[in-house]
Structure formats: structure tokens, C-alpha cells
Tab-separated table of C-alpha atoms in Angstrom:
chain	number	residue	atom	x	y	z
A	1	UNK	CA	57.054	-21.416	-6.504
A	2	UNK	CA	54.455	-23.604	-6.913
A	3	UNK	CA	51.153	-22.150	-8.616
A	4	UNK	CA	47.979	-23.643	-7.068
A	5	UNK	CA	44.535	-22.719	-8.686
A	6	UNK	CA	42.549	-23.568	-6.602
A	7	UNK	CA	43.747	-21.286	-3.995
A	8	UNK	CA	42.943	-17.840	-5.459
A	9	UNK	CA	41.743	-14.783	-3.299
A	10	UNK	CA	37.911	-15.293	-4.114
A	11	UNK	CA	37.589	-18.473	-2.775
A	12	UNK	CA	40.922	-19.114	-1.162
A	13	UNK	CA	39.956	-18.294	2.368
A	14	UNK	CA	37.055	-21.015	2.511
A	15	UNK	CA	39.168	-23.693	0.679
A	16	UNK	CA	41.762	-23.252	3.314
A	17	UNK	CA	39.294	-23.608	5.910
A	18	UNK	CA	37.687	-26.150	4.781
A	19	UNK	CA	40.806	-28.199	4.327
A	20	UNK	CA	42.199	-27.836	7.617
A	21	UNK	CA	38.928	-28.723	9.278
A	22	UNK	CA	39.056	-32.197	6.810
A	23	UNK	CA	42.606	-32.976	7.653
A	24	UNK	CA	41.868	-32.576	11.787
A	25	UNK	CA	38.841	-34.638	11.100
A	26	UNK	CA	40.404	-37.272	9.147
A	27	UNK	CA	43.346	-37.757	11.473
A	28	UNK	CA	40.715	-38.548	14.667
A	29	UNK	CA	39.298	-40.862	12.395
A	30	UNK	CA	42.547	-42.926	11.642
A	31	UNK	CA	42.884	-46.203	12.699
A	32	UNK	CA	44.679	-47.869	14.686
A	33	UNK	CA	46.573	-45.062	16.381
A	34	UNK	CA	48.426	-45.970	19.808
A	35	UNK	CA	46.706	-43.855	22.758
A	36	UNK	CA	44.814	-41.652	20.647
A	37	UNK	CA	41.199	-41.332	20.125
A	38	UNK	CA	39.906	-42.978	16.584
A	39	UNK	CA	37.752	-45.345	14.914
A	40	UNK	CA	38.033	-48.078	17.426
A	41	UNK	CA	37.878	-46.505	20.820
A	42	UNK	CA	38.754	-43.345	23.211
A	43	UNK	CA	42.412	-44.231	23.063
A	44	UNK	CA	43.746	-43.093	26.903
A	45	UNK	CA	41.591	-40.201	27.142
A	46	UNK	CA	38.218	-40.575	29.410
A	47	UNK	CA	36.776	-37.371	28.451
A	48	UNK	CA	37.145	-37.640	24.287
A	49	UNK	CA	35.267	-39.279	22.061
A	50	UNK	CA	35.978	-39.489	18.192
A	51	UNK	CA	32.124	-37.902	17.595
A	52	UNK	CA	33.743	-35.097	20.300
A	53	UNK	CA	36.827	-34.807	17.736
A	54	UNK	CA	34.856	-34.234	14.451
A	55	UNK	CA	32.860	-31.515	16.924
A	56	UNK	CA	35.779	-29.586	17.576
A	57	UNK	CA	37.006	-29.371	14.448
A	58	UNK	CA	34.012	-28.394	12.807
A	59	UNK	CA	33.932	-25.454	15.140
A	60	UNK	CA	37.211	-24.736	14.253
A	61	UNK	CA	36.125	-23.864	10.125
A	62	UNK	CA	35.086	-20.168	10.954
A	63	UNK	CA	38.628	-19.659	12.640
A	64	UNK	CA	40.793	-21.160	9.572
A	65	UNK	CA	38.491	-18.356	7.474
A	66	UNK	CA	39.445	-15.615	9.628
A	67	UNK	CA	42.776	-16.552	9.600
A	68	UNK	CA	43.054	-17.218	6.099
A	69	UNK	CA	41.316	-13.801	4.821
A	70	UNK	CA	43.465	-11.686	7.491
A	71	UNK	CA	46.544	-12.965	6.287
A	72	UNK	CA	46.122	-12.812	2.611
A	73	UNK	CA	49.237	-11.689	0.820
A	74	UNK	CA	50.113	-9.671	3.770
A	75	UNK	CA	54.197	-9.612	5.513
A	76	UNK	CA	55.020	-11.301	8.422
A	77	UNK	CA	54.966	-8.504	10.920
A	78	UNK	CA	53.479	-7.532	14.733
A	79	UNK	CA	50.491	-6.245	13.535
A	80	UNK	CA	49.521	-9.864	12.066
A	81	UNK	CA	50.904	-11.686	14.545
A	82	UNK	CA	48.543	-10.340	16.745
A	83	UNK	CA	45.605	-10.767	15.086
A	84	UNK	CA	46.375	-14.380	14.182
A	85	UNK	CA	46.911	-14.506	18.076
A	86	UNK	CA	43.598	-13.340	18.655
A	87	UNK	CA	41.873	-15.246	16.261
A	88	UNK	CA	43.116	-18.267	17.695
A	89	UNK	CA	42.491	-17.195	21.007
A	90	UNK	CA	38.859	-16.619	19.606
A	91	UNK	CA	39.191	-19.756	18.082
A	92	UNK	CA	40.067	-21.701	21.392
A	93	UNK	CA	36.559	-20.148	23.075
A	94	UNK	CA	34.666	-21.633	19.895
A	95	UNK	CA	36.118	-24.935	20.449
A	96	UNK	CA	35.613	-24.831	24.474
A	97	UNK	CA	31.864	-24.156	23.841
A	98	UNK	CA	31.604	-26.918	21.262
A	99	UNK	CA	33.217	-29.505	23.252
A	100	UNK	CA	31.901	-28.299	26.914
A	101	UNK	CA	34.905	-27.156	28.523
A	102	UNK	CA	37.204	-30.331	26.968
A	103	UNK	CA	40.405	-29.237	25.494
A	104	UNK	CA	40.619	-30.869	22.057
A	105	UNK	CA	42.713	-29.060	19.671
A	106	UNK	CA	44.643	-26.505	21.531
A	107	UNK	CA	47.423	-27.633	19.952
A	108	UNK	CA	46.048	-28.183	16.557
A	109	UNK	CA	44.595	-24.376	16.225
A	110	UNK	CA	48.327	-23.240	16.804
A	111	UNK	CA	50.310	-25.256	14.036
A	112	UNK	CA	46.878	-25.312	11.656
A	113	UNK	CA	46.477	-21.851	12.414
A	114	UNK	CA	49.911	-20.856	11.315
A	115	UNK	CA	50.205	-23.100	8.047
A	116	UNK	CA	46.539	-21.615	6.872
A	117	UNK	CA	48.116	-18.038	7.612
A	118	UNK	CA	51.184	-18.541	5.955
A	119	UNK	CA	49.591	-20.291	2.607
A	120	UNK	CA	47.400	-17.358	2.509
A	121	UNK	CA	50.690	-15.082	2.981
A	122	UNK	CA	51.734	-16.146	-0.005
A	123	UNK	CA	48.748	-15.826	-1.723
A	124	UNK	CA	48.148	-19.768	-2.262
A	125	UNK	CA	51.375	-19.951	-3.632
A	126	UNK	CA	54.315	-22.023	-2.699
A	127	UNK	CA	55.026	-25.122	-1.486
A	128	UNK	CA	55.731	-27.050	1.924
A	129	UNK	CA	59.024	-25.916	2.483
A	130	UNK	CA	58.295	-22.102	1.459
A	131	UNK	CA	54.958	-22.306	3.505
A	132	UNK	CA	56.395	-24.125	6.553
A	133	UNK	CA	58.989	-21.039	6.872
A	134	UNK	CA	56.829	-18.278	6.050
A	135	UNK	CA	55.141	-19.626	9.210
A	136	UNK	CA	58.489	-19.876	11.303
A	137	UNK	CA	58.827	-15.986	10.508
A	138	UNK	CA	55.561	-15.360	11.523
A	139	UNK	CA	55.920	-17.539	14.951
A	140	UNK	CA	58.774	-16.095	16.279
A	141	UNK	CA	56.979	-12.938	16.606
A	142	UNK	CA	55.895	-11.756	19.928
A	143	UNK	CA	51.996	-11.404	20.879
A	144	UNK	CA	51.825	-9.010	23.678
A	145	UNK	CA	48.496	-9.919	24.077
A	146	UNK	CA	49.165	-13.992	24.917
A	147	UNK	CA	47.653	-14.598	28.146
A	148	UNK	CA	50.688	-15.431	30.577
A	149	UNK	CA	49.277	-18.406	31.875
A	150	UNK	CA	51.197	-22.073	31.250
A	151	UNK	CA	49.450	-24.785	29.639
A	152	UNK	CA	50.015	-28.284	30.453
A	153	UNK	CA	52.268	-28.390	28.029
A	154	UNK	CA	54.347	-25.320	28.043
A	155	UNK	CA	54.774	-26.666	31.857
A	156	UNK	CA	55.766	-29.700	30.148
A	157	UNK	CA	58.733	-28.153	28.511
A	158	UNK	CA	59.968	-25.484	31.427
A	159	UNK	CA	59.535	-29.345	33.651
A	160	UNK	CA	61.927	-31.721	30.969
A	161	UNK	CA	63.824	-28.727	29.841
A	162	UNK	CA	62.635	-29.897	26.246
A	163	UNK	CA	61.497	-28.030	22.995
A	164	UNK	CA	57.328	-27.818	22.410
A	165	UNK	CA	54.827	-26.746	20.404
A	166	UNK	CA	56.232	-23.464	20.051
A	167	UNK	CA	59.531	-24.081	19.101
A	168	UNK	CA	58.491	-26.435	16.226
A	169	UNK	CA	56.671	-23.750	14.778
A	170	UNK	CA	59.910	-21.319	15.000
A	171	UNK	CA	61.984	-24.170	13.304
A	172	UNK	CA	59.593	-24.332	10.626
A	173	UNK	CA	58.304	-27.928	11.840
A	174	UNK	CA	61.222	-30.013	11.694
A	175	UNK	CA	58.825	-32.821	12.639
A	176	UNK	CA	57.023	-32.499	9.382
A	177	UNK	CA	59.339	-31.123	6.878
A	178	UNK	CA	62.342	-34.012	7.819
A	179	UNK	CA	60.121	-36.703	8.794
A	180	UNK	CA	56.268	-37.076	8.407
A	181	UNK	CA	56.009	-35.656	4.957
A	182	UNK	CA	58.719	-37.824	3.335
A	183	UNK	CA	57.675	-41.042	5.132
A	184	UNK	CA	53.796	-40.445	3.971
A	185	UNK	CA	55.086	-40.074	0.526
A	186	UNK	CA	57.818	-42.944	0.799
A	187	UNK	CA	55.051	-44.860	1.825
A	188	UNK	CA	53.237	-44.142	-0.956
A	189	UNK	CA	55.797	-45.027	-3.700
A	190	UNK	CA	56.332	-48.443	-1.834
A	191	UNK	CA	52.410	-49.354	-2.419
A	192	UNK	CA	51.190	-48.482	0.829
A	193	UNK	CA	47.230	-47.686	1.361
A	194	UNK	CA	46.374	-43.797	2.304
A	195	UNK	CA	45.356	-45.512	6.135
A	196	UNK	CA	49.070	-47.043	6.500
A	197	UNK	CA	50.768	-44.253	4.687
A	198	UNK	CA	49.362	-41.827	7.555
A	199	UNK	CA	50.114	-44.463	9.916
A	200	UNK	CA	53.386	-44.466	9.078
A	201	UNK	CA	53.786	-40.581	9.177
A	202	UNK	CA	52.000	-40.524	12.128
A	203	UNK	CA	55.045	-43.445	13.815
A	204	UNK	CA	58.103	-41.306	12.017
A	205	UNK	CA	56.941	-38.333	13.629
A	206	UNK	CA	56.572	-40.145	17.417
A	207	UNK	CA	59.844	-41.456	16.757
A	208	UNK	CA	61.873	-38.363	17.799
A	209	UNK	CA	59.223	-35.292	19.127
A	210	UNK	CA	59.055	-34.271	22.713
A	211	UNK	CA	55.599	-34.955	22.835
A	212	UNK	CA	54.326	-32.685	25.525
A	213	UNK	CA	51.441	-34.211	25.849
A	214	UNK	CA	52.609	-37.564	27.102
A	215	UNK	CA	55.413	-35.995	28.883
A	216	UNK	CA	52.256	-34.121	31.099
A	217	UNK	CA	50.940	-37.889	31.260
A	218	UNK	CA	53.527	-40.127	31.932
A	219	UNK	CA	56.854	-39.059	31.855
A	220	UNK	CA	59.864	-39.384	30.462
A	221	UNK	CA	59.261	-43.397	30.857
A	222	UNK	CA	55.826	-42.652	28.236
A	223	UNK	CA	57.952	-40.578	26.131
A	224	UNK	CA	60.929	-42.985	25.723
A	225	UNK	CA	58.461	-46.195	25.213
A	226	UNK	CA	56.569	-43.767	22.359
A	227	UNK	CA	59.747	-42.883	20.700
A	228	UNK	CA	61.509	-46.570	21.140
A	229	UNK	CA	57.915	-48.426	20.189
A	230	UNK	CA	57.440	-46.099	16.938
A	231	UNK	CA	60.602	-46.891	16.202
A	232	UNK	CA	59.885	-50.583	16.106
A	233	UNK	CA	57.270	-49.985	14.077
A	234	UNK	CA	59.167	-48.377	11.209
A	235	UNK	CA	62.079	-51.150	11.440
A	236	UNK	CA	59.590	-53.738	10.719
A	237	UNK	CA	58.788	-52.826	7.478
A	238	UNK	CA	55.806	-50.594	8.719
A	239	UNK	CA	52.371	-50.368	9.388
A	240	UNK	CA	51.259	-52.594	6.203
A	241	UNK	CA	53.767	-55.251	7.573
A	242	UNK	CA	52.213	-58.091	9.601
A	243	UNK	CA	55.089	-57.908	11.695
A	244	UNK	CA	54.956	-53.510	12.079
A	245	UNK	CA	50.955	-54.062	12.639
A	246	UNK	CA	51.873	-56.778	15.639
A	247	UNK	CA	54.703	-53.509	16.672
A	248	UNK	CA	52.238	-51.316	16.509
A	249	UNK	CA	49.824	-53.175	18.606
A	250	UNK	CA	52.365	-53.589	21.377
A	251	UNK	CA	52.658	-49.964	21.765
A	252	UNK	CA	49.251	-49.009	21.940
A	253	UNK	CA	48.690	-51.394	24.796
A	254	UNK	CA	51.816	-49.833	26.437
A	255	UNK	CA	50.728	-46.566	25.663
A	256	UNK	CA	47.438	-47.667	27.088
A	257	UNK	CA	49.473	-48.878	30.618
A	258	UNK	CA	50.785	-45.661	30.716
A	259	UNK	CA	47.990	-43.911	30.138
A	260	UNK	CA	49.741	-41.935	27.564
A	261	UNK	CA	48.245	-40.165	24.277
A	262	UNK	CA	50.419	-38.689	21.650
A	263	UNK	CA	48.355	-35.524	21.283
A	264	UNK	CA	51.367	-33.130	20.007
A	265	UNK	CA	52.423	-35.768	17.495
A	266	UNK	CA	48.380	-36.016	16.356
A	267	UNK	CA	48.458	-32.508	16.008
A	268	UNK	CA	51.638	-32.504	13.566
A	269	UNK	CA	50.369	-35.542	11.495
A	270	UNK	CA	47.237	-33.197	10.858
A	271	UNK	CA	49.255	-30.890	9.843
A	272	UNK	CA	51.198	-32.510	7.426
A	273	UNK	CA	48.056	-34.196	5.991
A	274	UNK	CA	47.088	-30.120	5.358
A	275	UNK	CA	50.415	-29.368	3.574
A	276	UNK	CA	50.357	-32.376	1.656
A	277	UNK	CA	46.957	-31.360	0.266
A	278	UNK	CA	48.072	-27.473	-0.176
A	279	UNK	CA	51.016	-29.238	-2.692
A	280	UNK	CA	48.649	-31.685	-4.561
A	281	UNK	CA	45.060	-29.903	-4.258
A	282	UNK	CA	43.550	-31.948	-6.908
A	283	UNK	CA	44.548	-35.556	-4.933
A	284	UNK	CA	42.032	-37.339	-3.319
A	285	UNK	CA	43.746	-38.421	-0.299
């Protein structure tokens, strides 16, 4: 496995933290992103606001800490699953207070919370693949303490019959391992900015999720014009294509019609900004 440094016991639990808040952070600030709250605008959401986005997350540091320092070098059993439940349930209450009541990054303290757990698991060892499934293990654990109430988008998923945000996590994020990490980094080799690189990650990974969030919004009509327009985005060379930028811009103004916002596939392309980071600490992305 990969030996990272910088990730040592002293000082491993605040680099974690401090990482995942940056990645959250610097996907609300990406630009242009169809539907979603950034740089230019509120995307489809009238109660976000990118300044509301960097909030949240910052609120979200002390949680990542907790979760890191709990969870270093320990096993993947009950007793740890239920304190990273707790944490994050903590976590959520932080981020409600921050934002006044708006839910921001529900979704984003689960598959964060997990991937800062399991690199601290392994001690800040390992890389994507070893980290992404040291996660799985510890997801498909069962929190008796979960509150058995549905969210919008676990009613998503019992509505469509389709996987969520949980089962990603039990597969050991599919959505990142087979297709936003490889297309960030193919992107990359091909001479591709950091901003279209992400944008492209951000397009492989709306190609094919269930994206509970615009499921809750608009259907399976929002979630078929996401996957089909990201799609056309990707066949035209991508986002630092003239002809992927003009693809791009159609689907933000259907997304926009729709009033549909990605929000599950934000939350993944945060996350695979944070494992990209835990493999190549000393990049400045």
C-alpha cells in the first residue's frame, strides 16, 4: 500500500479534516455546473447560495476530526459504526445550525464521512481502491441507532425502485472508482485545466448514477435528460471542447426547466476530489 507522510497519527486527524472541508468547498465553487449552485448563480435551488455552501462545509471541519481520530487504525466493526453514525448525526445538527435549517450536505457528510474514516482505518495508508473498500466494510454495518425516518432521498429509491446513497457506499463507490476518478485523471493526461478536468468527472459521474436528488425533483424525465445530456457532453470531446462547453450549456438550461440539481452526483465528485488528494497529498489541485 501506498505510504503517505503526511497523514501520520499526530497530525493526521486535522489534515483529513481539513481536506474534506477544501474538496466540499471547492466543488460549490466549480463552474459551470448544470443545476447546481457555483460561481455563477444558485443553480435550481432557491434556498442555497454558494456563500451558504462554503458555510456548511466549514461547519463540517470539527466532524471530519472526530471522525478521523475515532477511527484511527481501528477494524471495521459495530462498535465504530456507531460512533461514525453518531458523529455524523452530530455532524448534520452542526450543519443545520450553520445554514438555518437548509439541508446542504446531508449527503456529503455520509460518503466524506466514510472515506475520512476509512483513510484513518488504515492509518493514512493505502490508496483509492483499498480506502474506497475499507469504507464498503464499514457501510454495510448496521447502526441501531439511525433514526427510522426517510429522507427525500431514501424515498427516492423505495419510489424508482433504484440504488442511493447508501448502496454506493456498500459497493465501494462504483461511481467514483469506475468513472469519476479515471475521467479526472484522463482528463488530465489529455491537457485539460483542473476546472474542466472536474467538469468532466463531475459529467462521467451524471452519466449513469440514480441521482436521488433529481429523481425527488423531477423524475425519471430529469434523471434521463441528466444522464443522456452528460453524456453529450463527454462525446463531444468534453468540457474544454467548444462543442462539449455548447453540450454542457444545453443541459444546464434543461436542468434549469426541470428544476433539477444533481446534488448526489455533487456529493460524489467531492468525494473523488478527496481521494484524489489522499493518493497525491503533495499536488496542488
Amino acid at each position: 500500500m501506498k505510504h503517505l507522510p503526511q497523514i501520520q497519527a499526530q497530525g493526521g486527524a486535522e489534515w483529513l479534516a481539513h481536506t474534506a472541508t477544501q474538496c466540499l468547498i471547492d466543488e460549490a465553487r466549480l463552474s459551470p455546473k448544470p443545476g447546481l449552485v457555483d460561481s455563477r448563480g444558485n443553480g435550481a435551488h432557491h434556498d442555497l447560495s454558494l456563500a451558504l455552501m462554503e458555510r456548511s462545509a466549514r461547519s463540517l471541519t470539527p466532524t471530519f476530526h472526530a471522525l478521523a481520530q475515532q477511527s484511527w487504525q481501528r477494524p471495521a466493526d459495530i462498535a465504530l459504526r456507531q460512533t461514525i453514525g453518531r458523529l455524523g448525526r452530530e455532524g448534520e445538527q452542526q450543519m443545520m445550525a450553520a445554514t438555518h435549517g437548509v439541508n446542504t450536505h446531508r449527503g456529503a457528510i455520509w460518503a466524506l464521512g466514510l472515506l475520512v474514516s476509512a483513510v484513518a482505518m488504515l492509518g493514512g495508508e493505502g490508496n483509492a481502491q483499498t480506502v474506497t473498500r475499507t469504507a464498503a466494510d464499514l457501510a454495510t454495518l448496521p447502526d441501531d441507532a439511525a433514526p427510522k425516518v426517510f429522507s427525500k432521498g431514501l424515498r427516492a429509491t423505495h419510489r424508482y425502485r433504484v440504488p442511493g446513497a447508501r448502496e454506493e457506499a456498500q459497493q465501494a463507490f462504483p461511481h467514483i472508482m469506475q468513472y469519476a476518478l479515471p475521467q479526472l485523471r484522463q482528463s488530465r493526461l489529455n491537457g485539460c485545466n483542473e476546472t474542466h478536468a472536474r467538469l468532466d468527472a463531475l459529467m462521467a459521474i451524471m452519466t449513469s448514477l440514480t441521482d436521488t436528488c433529481v429523481l425527488s425533483r423531477a423524475g425519471m424525465e430529469g434523471l434521463e435528460v441528466m444522464q443522456f445530456g452528460a453524456r453529450a457532453v463527454l462525446n463531444a470531446g468534453g468540457t474544454a471542447q467548444l462543442a462539449g462547453q455548447q453540450a454542457l450549456a444545453r443541459l444546464d438550461r434543461q436542468m434549469l426547466m426541470l428544476n433539477a440539481s444533481p446534488g448526489g452526483a455533487a456529493d460524489l465528485l467531492a468525494a473523488t476530489l478527496f481521494l484524489d488528494r489522499v493518493e497525491s497529498p503533495y499536488l496542488k489541485h
